[in-house]
């Protein structure tokens, strides 16, 4: 029963965190780009981060439900794995999935004006490069998020 509670809390926490990080990323990116075009930004970004955050924190909820104490070394290892998975997925497959959902249909389309669509190869290559380059920033953020999640589970008395 505790594992199920941990998974449910992980799903909810992942949803909230996905929305918050997407919103913060969108605000920062629009600010750097020179101005705000809309309050919530592009929907594809929210679709891109939804799956990896929910999946990561549901797995972590299941993992933490079985343990009362987790070492600092284990937290950092979990942070590294989580940060790499979330940024790699959301920067590659998630971005393509989000674009597919938002644009409604094919990622590559041919029109009378020529080729329009998403550069799939470029997204996969540069999304992977960015995921590794951004690890010094994403790992500490993941560590903080996982620590908050673990404390939330402890508050609900989930760990055995």
PDB file of C-alpha atoms in Angstrom:
ATOM      1  CA  UNK A   1       0.000   0.000   0.000  1.00  0.00           C
ATOM      2  CA  UNK A   2       2.877   2.362   0.786  1.00  0.00           C
ATOM      3  CA  UNK A   3       4.402   1.738  -2.632  1.00  0.00           C
ATOM      4  CA  UNK A   4       1.108   2.651  -4.322  1.00  0.00           C
ATOM      5  CA  UNK A   5       0.893   5.843  -2.250  1.00  0.00           C
ATOM      6  CA  UNK A   6       4.475   6.683  -3.164  1.00  0.00           C
ATOM      7  CA  UNK A   7       3.737   6.214  -6.851  1.00  0.00           C
ATOM      8  CA  UNK A   8       0.566   8.343  -6.697  1.00  0.00           C
ATOM      9  CA  UNK A   9       2.345  11.134  -4.807  1.00  0.00           C
ATOM     10  CA  UNK A  10       5.197  10.854  -7.344  1.00  0.00           C
ATOM     11  CA  UNK A  11       2.792  11.264 -10.257  1.00  0.00           C
ATOM     12  CA  UNK A  12       1.198  14.351  -8.684  1.00  0.00           C
ATOM     13  CA  UNK A  13       4.569  15.818  -7.725  1.00  0.00           C
ATOM     14  CA  UNK A  14       5.915  15.138 -11.235  1.00  0.00           C
ATOM     15  CA  UNK A  15       2.918  16.864 -12.830  1.00  0.00           C
ATOM     16  CA  UNK A  16       3.323  19.958 -10.665  1.00  0.00           C
ATOM     17  CA  UNK A  17       7.101  20.075 -11.110  1.00  0.00           C
ATOM     18  CA  UNK A  18       6.780  19.587 -14.866  1.00  0.00           C
ATOM     19  CA  UNK A  19       4.416  22.523 -15.123  1.00  0.00           C
ATOM     20  CA  UNK A  20       6.575  24.742 -12.878  1.00  0.00           C
ATOM     21  CA  UNK A  21       9.880  24.014 -14.640  1.00  0.00           C
ATOM     22  CA  UNK A  22       8.283  24.431 -18.076  1.00  0.00           C
ATOM     23  CA  UNK A  23       6.787  27.763 -17.028  1.00  0.00           C
ATOM     24  CA  UNK A  24      10.079  29.013 -15.538  1.00  0.00           C
ATOM     25  CA  UNK A  25      12.017  27.879 -18.627  1.00  0.00           C
ATOM     26  CA  UNK A  26       9.497  29.629 -20.875  1.00  0.00           C
ATOM     27  CA  UNK A  27       9.654  32.891 -18.887  1.00  0.00           C
ATOM     28  CA  UNK A  28      13.466  32.910 -18.898  1.00  0.00           C
ATOM     29  CA  UNK A  29      13.674  32.019 -22.605  1.00  0.00           C
ATOM     30  CA  UNK A  30      11.157  34.688 -23.622  1.00  0.00           C
ATOM     31  CA  UNK A  31      12.960  37.248 -21.464  1.00  0.00           C
ATOM     32  CA  UNK A  32      16.313  36.441 -23.058  1.00  0.00           C
ATOM     33  CA  UNK A  33      14.758  36.463 -26.530  1.00  0.00           C
ATOM     34  CA  UNK A  34      13.594  40.027 -26.026  1.00  0.00           C
ATOM     35  CA  UNK A  35      10.018  39.977 -24.823  1.00  0.00           C
ATOM     36  CA  UNK A  36       6.978  38.069 -23.730  1.00  0.00           C
ATOM     37  CA  UNK A  37       4.619  36.915 -26.448  1.00  0.00           C
ATOM     38  CA  UNK A  38       2.220  35.004 -24.214  1.00  0.00           C
ATOM     39  CA  UNK A  39       1.826  34.183 -20.551  1.00  0.00           C
ATOM     40  CA  UNK A  40       2.090  30.404 -20.827  1.00  0.00           C
ATOM     41  CA  UNK A  41       4.220  30.143 -23.963  1.00  0.00           C
ATOM     42  CA  UNK A  42       4.233  27.249 -26.366  1.00  0.00           C
ATOM     43  CA  UNK A  43       2.205  24.181 -25.411  1.00  0.00           C
ATOM     44  CA  UNK A  44       4.749  21.769 -26.892  1.00  0.00           C
ATOM     45  CA  UNK A  45       7.117  22.528 -23.992  1.00  0.00           C
ATOM     46  CA  UNK A  46       4.560  21.337 -21.447  1.00  0.00           C
ATOM     47  CA  UNK A  47       3.926  18.177 -23.472  1.00  0.00           C
ATOM     48  CA  UNK A  48       7.673  17.564 -23.782  1.00  0.00           C
ATOM     49  CA  UNK A  49       8.299  17.590 -20.021  1.00  0.00           C
ATOM     50  CA  UNK A  50       5.121  15.894 -18.805  1.00  0.00           C
ATOM     51  CA  UNK A  51       6.114  12.263 -19.441  1.00  0.00           C
ATOM     52  CA  UNK A  52       9.708  12.276 -18.110  1.00  0.00           C
ATOM     53  CA  UNK A  53       8.817  14.123 -14.891  1.00  0.00           C
ATOM     54  CA  UNK A  54       5.815  11.921 -14.107  1.00  0.00           C
ATOM     55  CA  UNK A  55       7.722   8.746 -14.945  1.00  0.00           C
ATOM     56  CA  UNK A  56      10.819   9.751 -12.951  1.00  0.00           C
ATOM     57  CA  UNK A  57       8.977  10.774  -9.800  1.00  0.00           C
ATOM     58  CA  UNK A  58       6.619   7.789  -9.855  1.00  0.00           C
ATOM     59  CA  UNK A  59       9.664   5.489  -9.999  1.00  0.00           C
ATOM     60  CA  UNK A  60      11.347   7.505  -7.240  1.00  0.00           C
ATOM     61  CA  UNK A  61       8.133   7.315  -5.185  1.00  0.00           C
ATOM     62  CA  UNK A  62       8.194   3.550  -5.474  1.00  0.00           C
ATOM     63  CA  UNK A  63      11.905   3.452  -4.618  1.00  0.00           C
ATOM     64  CA  UNK A  64      11.648   5.771  -1.597  1.00  0.00           C
ATOM     65  CA  UNK A  65       8.578   3.942  -0.253  1.00  0.00           C
ATOM     66  CA  UNK A  66      10.832   0.936   0.392  1.00  0.00           C
ATOM     67  CA  UNK A  67      13.563   2.908   2.202  1.00  0.00           C
ATOM     68  CA  UNK A  68      13.633   5.029   5.301  1.00  0.00           C
ATOM     69  CA  UNK A  69      17.127   6.430   4.928  1.00  0.00           C
ATOM     70  CA  UNK A  70      18.950   7.191   1.697  1.00  0.00           C
ATOM     71  CA  UNK A  71      22.608   8.122   1.679  1.00  0.00           C
ATOM     72  CA  UNK A  72      23.894  11.382   0.247  1.00  0.00           C
ATOM     73  CA  UNK A  73      25.847   9.441  -2.386  1.00  0.00           C
ATOM     74  CA  UNK A  74      22.646   7.652  -3.477  1.00  0.00           C
ATOM     75  CA  UNK A  75      20.786  10.995  -3.702  1.00  0.00           C
ATOM     76  CA  UNK A  76      23.464  12.392  -6.019  1.00  0.00           C
ATOM     77  CA  UNK A  77      23.442   9.256  -8.166  1.00  0.00           C
ATOM     78  CA  UNK A  78      19.641   9.381  -8.430  1.00  0.00           C
ATOM     79  CA  UNK A  79      19.910  13.077  -9.268  1.00  0.00           C
ATOM     80  CA  UNK A  80      22.393  12.428 -12.063  1.00  0.00           C
ATOM     81  CA  UNK A  81      20.297   9.656 -13.592  1.00  0.00           C
ATOM     82  CA  UNK A  82      17.049  11.623 -13.230  1.00  0.00           C
ATOM     83  CA  UNK A  83      18.482  14.858 -14.628  1.00  0.00           C
ATOM     84  CA  UNK A  84      20.006  13.078 -17.600  1.00  0.00           C
ATOM     85  CA  UNK A  85      16.804  11.166 -18.355  1.00  0.00           C
ATOM     86  CA  UNK A  86      14.526  14.203 -18.022  1.00  0.00           C
ATOM     87  CA  UNK A  87      16.677  16.540 -20.108  1.00  0.00           C
ATOM     88  CA  UNK A  88      17.516  13.898 -22.700  1.00  0.00           C
ATOM     89  CA  UNK A  89      13.900  12.824 -23.152  1.00  0.00           C
ATOM     90  CA  UNK A  90      12.360  16.306 -23.079  1.00  0.00           C
ATOM     91  CA  UNK A  91      15.034  17.727 -25.385  1.00  0.00           C
ATOM     92  CA  UNK A  92      14.684  15.011 -28.017  1.00  0.00           C
ATOM     93  CA  UNK A  93      11.700  12.653 -28.063  1.00  0.00           C
ATOM     94  CA  UNK A  94       9.575  14.936 -25.889  1.00  0.00           C
ATOM     95  CA  UNK A  95      10.196  17.964 -28.099  1.00  0.00           C
ATOM     96  CA  UNK A  96       9.260  15.982 -31.209  1.00  0.00           C
ATOM     97  CA  UNK A  97       6.206  14.505 -29.465  1.00  0.00           C
ATOM     98  CA  UNK A  98       5.101  17.949 -28.270  1.00  0.00           C
ATOM     99  CA  UNK A  99       5.510  19.448 -31.729  1.00  0.00           C
ATOM    100  CA  UNK A 100       3.559  16.565 -33.219  1.00  0.00           C
ATOM    101  CA  UNK A 101       0.667  17.101 -30.788  1.00  0.00           C
ATOM    102  CA  UNK A 102       0.608  20.883 -31.099  1.00  0.00           C
ATOM    103  CA  UNK A 103       1.016  21.097 -34.866  1.00  0.00           C
ATOM    104  CA  UNK A 104      -1.469  18.291 -35.407  1.00  0.00           C
ATOM    105  CA  UNK A 105      -0.095  15.636 -37.667  1.00  0.00           C
ATOM    106  CA  UNK A 106       3.116  15.055 -39.478  1.00  0.00           C
ATOM    107  CA  UNK A 107       6.379  16.545 -38.336  1.00  0.00           C
ATOM    108  CA  UNK A 108       7.526  16.763 -41.942  1.00  0.00           C
ATOM    109  CA  UNK A 109       5.135  18.269 -44.431  1.00  0.00           C
ATOM    110  CA  UNK A 110       5.504  19.435 -48.013  1.00  0.00           C
ATOM    111  CA  UNK A 111       3.544  22.442 -49.185  1.00  0.00           C
ATOM    112  CA  UNK A 112       3.430  24.467 -52.381  1.00  0.00           C
ATOM    113  CA  UNK A 113       6.037  26.796 -50.881  1.00  0.00           C
ATOM    114  CA  UNK A 114       8.465  23.950 -50.209  1.00  0.00           C
ATOM    115  CA  UNK A 115       9.434  21.950 -47.164  1.00  0.00           C
ATOM    116  CA  UNK A 116       8.126  23.016 -43.767  1.00  0.00           C
ATOM    117  CA  UNK A 117       8.358  21.147 -40.532  1.00  0.00           C
ATOM    118  CA  UNK A 118      10.733  20.112 -37.815  1.00  0.00           C
ATOM    119  CA  UNK A 119      14.377  19.218 -38.353  1.00  0.00           C
ATOM    120  CA  UNK A 120      14.125  15.811 -36.666  1.00  0.00           C
ATOM    121  CA  UNK A 121      17.793  14.921 -37.036  1.00  0.00           C
ATOM    122  CA  UNK A 122      18.863  18.293 -35.627  1.00  0.00           C
ATOM    123  CA  UNK A 123      16.498  17.971 -32.653  1.00  0.00           C
ATOM    124  CA  UNK A 124      17.837  14.515 -31.822  1.00  0.00           C
ATOM    125  CA  UNK A 125      21.503  15.521 -32.150  1.00  0.00           C
ATOM    126  CA  UNK A 126      21.349  18.904 -30.417  1.00  0.00           C
ATOM    127  CA  UNK A 127      18.905  17.715 -27.751  1.00  0.00           C
ATOM    128  CA  UNK A 128      21.423  15.035 -26.792  1.00  0.00           C
ATOM    129  CA  UNK A 129      24.323  17.492 -26.780  1.00  0.00           C
ATOM    130  CA  UNK A 130      22.396  19.994 -24.654  1.00  0.00           C
ATOM    131  CA  UNK A 131      21.364  17.270 -22.204  1.00  0.00           C
ATOM    132  CA  UNK A 132      25.012  16.481 -21.469  1.00  0.00           C
ATOM    133  CA  UNK A 133      26.227  20.088 -21.534  1.00  0.00           C
ATOM    134  CA  UNK A 134      23.521  21.184 -19.085  1.00  0.00           C
ATOM    135  CA  UNK A 135      24.289  18.467 -16.501  1.00  0.00           C
ATOM    136  CA  UNK A 136      26.205  20.881 -14.201  1.00  0.00           C
ATOM    137  CA  UNK A 137      22.994  22.913 -13.931  1.00  0.00           C
ATOM    138  CA  UNK A 138      20.377  20.170 -14.057  1.00  0.00           C
ATOM    139  CA  UNK A 139      21.937  17.761 -11.549  1.00  0.00           C
ATOM    140  CA  UNK A 140      21.819  20.224  -8.604  1.00  0.00           C
ATOM    141  CA  UNK A 141      18.245  21.172  -9.577  1.00  0.00           C
ATOM    142  CA  UNK A 142      17.328  17.496  -9.671  1.00  0.00           C
ATOM    143  CA  UNK A 143      19.045  16.959  -6.304  1.00  0.00           C
ATOM    144  CA  UNK A 144      17.000  19.763  -4.761  1.00  0.00           C
ATOM    145  CA  UNK A 145      13.767  18.482  -6.320  1.00  0.00           C
ATOM    146  CA  UNK A 146      14.394  14.900  -5.209  1.00  0.00           C
ATOM    147  CA  UNK A 147      15.265  16.047  -1.676  1.00  0.00           C
ATOM    148  CA  UNK A 148      11.992  18.018  -1.485  1.00  0.00           C
ATOM    149  CA  UNK A 149      10.118  14.996  -2.824  1.00  0.00           C
ATOM    150  CA  UNK A 150      11.726  12.693  -0.254  1.00  0.00           C
ATOM    151  CA  UNK A 151      10.809  15.102   2.553  1.00  0.00           C
ATOM    152  CA  UNK A 152       7.240  15.271   1.215  1.00  0.00           C
ATOM    153  CA  UNK A 153       7.026  11.492   1.301  1.00  0.00           C
ATOM    154  CA  UNK A 154       8.412  11.498   4.844  1.00  0.00           C
ATOM    155  CA  UNK A 155       5.747  14.010   5.853  1.00  0.00           C
ATOM    156  CA  UNK A 156       3.087  11.623   4.579  1.00  0.00           C
ATOM    157  CA  UNK A 157       4.902   8.793   6.446  1.00  0.00           C
ATOM    158  CA  UNK A 158       5.453   6.819   3.245  1.00  0.00           C
ATOM    159  CA  UNK A 159       8.956   5.349   3.820  1.00  0.00           C
ATOM    160  CA  UNK A 160       8.886   2.125   5.861  1.00  0.00           C
TER     161      UNK A 160
END
